[in-house]
Coordinates of C-alpha atoms and ligand atoms in Angstrom, one line a residue:
X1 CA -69.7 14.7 -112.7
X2 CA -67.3 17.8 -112.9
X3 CA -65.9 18.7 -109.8
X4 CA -67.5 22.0 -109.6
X5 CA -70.6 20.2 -108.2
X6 CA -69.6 18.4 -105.9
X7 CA -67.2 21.6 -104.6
X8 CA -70.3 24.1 -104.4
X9 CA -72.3 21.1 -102.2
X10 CA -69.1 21.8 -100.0
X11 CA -69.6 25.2 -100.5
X12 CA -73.4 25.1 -99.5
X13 CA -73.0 22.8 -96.8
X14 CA -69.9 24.8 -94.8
X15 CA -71.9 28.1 -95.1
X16 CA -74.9 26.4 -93.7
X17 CA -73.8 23.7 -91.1
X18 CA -69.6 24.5 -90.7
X19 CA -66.8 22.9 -92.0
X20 CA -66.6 20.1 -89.2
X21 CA -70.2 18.7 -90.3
X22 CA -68.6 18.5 -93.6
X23 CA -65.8 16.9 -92.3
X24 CA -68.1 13.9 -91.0
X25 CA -69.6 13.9 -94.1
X26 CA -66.3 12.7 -96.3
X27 CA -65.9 10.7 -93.6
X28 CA -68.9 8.8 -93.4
X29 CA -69.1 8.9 -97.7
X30 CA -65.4 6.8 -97.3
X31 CA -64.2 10.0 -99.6
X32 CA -60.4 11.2 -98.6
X33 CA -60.6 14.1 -101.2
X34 CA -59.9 17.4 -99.0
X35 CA -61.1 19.3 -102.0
X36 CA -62.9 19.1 -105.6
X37 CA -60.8 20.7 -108.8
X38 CA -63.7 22.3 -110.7
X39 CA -62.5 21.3 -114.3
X40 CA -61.3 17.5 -113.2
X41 CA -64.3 14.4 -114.1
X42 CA -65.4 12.2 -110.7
X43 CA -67.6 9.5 -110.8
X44 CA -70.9 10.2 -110.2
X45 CA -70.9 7.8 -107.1
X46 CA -68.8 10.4 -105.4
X47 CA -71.6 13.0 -105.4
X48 CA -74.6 10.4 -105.1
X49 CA -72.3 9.6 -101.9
X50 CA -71.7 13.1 -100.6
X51 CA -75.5 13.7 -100.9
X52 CA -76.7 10.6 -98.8
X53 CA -74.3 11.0 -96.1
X54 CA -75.0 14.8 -96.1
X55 CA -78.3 13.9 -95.6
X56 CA -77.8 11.2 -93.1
X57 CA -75.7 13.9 -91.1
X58 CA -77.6 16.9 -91.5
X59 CA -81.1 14.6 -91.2
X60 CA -82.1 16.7 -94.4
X61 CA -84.4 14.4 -96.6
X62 CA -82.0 14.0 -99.8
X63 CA -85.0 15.3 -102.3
X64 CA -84.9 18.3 -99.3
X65 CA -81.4 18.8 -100.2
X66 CA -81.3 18.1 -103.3
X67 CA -83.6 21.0 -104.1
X68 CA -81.9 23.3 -101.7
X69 CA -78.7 22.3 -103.8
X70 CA -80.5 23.8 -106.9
X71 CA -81.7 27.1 -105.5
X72 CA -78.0 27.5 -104.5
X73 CA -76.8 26.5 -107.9
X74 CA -78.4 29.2 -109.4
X75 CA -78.5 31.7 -107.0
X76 CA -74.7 31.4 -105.8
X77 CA -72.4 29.0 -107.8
X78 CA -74.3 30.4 -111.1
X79 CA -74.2 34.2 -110.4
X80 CA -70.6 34.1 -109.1
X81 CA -69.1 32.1 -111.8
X82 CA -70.8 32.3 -114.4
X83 CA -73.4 35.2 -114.2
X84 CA -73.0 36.1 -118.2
X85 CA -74.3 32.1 -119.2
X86 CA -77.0 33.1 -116.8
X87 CA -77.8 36.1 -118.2
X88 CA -76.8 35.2 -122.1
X89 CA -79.9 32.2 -121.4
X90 CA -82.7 34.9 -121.4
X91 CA -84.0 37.9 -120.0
X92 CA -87.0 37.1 -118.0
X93 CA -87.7 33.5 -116.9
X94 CA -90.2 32.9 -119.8
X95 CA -87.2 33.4 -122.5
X96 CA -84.6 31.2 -120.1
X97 CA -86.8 28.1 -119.9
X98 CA -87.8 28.7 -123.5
X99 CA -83.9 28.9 -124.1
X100 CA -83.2 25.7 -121.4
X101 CA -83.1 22.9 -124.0
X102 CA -79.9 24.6 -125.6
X103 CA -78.3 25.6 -122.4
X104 CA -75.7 23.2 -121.7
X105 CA -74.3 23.6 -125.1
X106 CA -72.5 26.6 -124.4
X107 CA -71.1 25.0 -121.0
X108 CA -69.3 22.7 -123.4
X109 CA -67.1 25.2 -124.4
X110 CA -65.6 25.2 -120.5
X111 CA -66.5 21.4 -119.6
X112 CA -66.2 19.3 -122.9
X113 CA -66.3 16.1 -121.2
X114 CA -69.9 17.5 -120.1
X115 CA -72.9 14.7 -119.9
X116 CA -75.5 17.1 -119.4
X117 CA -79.3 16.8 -119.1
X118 CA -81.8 17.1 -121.9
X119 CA -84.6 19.8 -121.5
X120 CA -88.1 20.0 -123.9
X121 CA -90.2 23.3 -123.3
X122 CA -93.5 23.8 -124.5
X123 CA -96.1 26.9 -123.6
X124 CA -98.7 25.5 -121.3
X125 CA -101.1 28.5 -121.0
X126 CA -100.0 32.2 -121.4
X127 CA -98.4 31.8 -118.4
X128 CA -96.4 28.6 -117.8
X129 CA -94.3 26.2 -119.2
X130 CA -94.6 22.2 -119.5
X131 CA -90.6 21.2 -118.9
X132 CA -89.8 17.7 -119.8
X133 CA -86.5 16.6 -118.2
X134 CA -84.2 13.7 -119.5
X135 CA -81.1 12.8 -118.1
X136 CA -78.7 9.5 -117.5
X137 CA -78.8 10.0 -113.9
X138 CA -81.5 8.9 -111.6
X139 CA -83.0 10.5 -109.0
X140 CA -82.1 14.3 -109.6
X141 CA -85.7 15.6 -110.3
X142 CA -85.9 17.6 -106.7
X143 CA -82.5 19.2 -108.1
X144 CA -84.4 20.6 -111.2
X145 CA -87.2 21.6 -108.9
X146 CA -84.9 23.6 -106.5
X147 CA -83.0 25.1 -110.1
X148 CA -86.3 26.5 -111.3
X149 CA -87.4 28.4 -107.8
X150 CA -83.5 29.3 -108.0
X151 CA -84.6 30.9 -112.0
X152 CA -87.7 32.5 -109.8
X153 CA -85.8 34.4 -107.4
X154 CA -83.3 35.2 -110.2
X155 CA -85.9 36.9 -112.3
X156 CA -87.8 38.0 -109.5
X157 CA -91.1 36.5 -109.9
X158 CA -93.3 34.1 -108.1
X159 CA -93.4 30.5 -109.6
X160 CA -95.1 26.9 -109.1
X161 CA -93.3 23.8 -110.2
X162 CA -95.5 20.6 -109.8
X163 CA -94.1 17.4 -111.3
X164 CA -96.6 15.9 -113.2
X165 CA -94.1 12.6 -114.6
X166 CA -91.9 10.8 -113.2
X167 CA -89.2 8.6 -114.0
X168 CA -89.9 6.8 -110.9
X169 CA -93.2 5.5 -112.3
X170 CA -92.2 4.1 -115.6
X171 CA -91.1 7.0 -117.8
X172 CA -88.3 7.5 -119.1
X173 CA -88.4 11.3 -118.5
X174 CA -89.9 13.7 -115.6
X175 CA -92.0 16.3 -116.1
X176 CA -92.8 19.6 -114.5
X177 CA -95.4 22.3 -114.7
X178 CA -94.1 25.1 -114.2
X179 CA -96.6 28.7 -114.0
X180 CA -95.9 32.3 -112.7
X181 CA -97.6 35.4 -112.1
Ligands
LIG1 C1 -75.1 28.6 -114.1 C2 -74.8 28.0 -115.1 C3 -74.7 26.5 -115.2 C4 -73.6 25.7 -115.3 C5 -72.1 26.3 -115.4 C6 -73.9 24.3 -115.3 C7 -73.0 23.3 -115.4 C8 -73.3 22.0 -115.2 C9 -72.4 20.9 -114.9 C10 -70.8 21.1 -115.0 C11 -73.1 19.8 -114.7 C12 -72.5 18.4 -114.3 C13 -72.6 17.5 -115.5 C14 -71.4 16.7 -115.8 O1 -70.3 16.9 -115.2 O2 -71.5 15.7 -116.6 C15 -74.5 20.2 -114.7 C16 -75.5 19.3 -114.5 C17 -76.8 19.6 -114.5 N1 -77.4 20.8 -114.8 FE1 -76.4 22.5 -115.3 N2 -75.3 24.2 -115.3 C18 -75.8 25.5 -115.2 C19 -77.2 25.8 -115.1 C20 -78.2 24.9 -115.1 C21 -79.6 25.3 -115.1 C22 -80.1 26.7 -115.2 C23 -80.3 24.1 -115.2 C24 -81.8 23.8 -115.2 C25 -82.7 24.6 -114.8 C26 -79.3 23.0 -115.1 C27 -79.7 21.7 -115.0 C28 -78.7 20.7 -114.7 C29 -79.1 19.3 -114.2 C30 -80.5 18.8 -114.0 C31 -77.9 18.7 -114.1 C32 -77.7 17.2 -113.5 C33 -77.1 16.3 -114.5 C34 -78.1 15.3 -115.1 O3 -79.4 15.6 -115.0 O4 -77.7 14.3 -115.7 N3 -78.1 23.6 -115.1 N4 -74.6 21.5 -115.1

């Protein structure tokens, strides 16, 4: 994945542990880099590393911080990088997750090397979404629960997420409900 992920979990985990605990994270990941370059491709084995020894440091479950990587995603690396995608993909959270399937396309235009995930949204109810979630990558469903309270707090309003597939079980997509007030 670009390096920009794998430099805002730095980010996240300094501001909430310190930079020493991320120190023993590269260590016990075997990584040497002393920082990410935003625009430069690393295997994804780097960040699947960086998030199992963060969680065997921090003794966060990985789904735990996985989903608290999401919130941040949106809330921080989002709004102070690129606040007009965020705001260009809808102006309430109804319109964005309507908007979600053709998201990534415009992050193409800054990351062409970009493998991003796949979104379907359909209405489910007047006021909910069902949000189908296909990617390459295992195991990154908590992440997309953690962006959509992230979309929550952005548009300030209350929301539920409950997965109701999983890839885990023999799909080859997750699923999430998602509802608001
Ligand atoms: C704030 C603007 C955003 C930017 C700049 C951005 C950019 C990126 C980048 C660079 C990656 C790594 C993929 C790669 O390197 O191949 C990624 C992955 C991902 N993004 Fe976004 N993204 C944004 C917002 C969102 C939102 C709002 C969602 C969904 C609610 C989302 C869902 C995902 C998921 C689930 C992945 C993991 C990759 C996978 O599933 O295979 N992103 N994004």
């Amino acid at each position: 994945m670009y390096g920009i992920v794998n430099k805002a979990l730095q980010e996240m985990v300094c501001a909430d542990y310190g930079g020493e605990t991320w120190q023993q994270i590269l260590l016990k990941a075997d990584i040497s880099d002393e920082f990410f370059l935003s625009s430069e491709a690393y295997p994804d084995s780097t960040t699947y590393s960086l998030v199992g020894a963060a969680s065997a440091i921090t003794g966060l479950p990985a789904e735990q911080l996985l989903q608290q990587f999401g919130r941040y995603w949106v809330l921080e690396t989002g709004q102070r990088s690129y606040g007009h995608l965020l705001k260009a993909g809808g102006e309430n959270l109804q319109d964005f997750l309507i908007n979600l399937p053709n998201f990534h396309a415009r992050i193409f235009l800054i990351y062409p090397n970009l493998q991003p995930p796949e979104f379907l949204c359909e209405p489910n109810g007047l006021q909910g979404v069902r949000l189908k979630y296909f990617s390459h990558r295992a195991g990154l469903a908590p992440f997309v629960v953690g962006l959509l309270f992230g979309l929550g707090e952005l548009f300030e309003t209350a929301v539920t997420v409950n997965q109701s597939k999983s890839r885990a079980t023999a799909n080859d997509f997750d699923e999430f409900l998602v509802a608001w007030q």
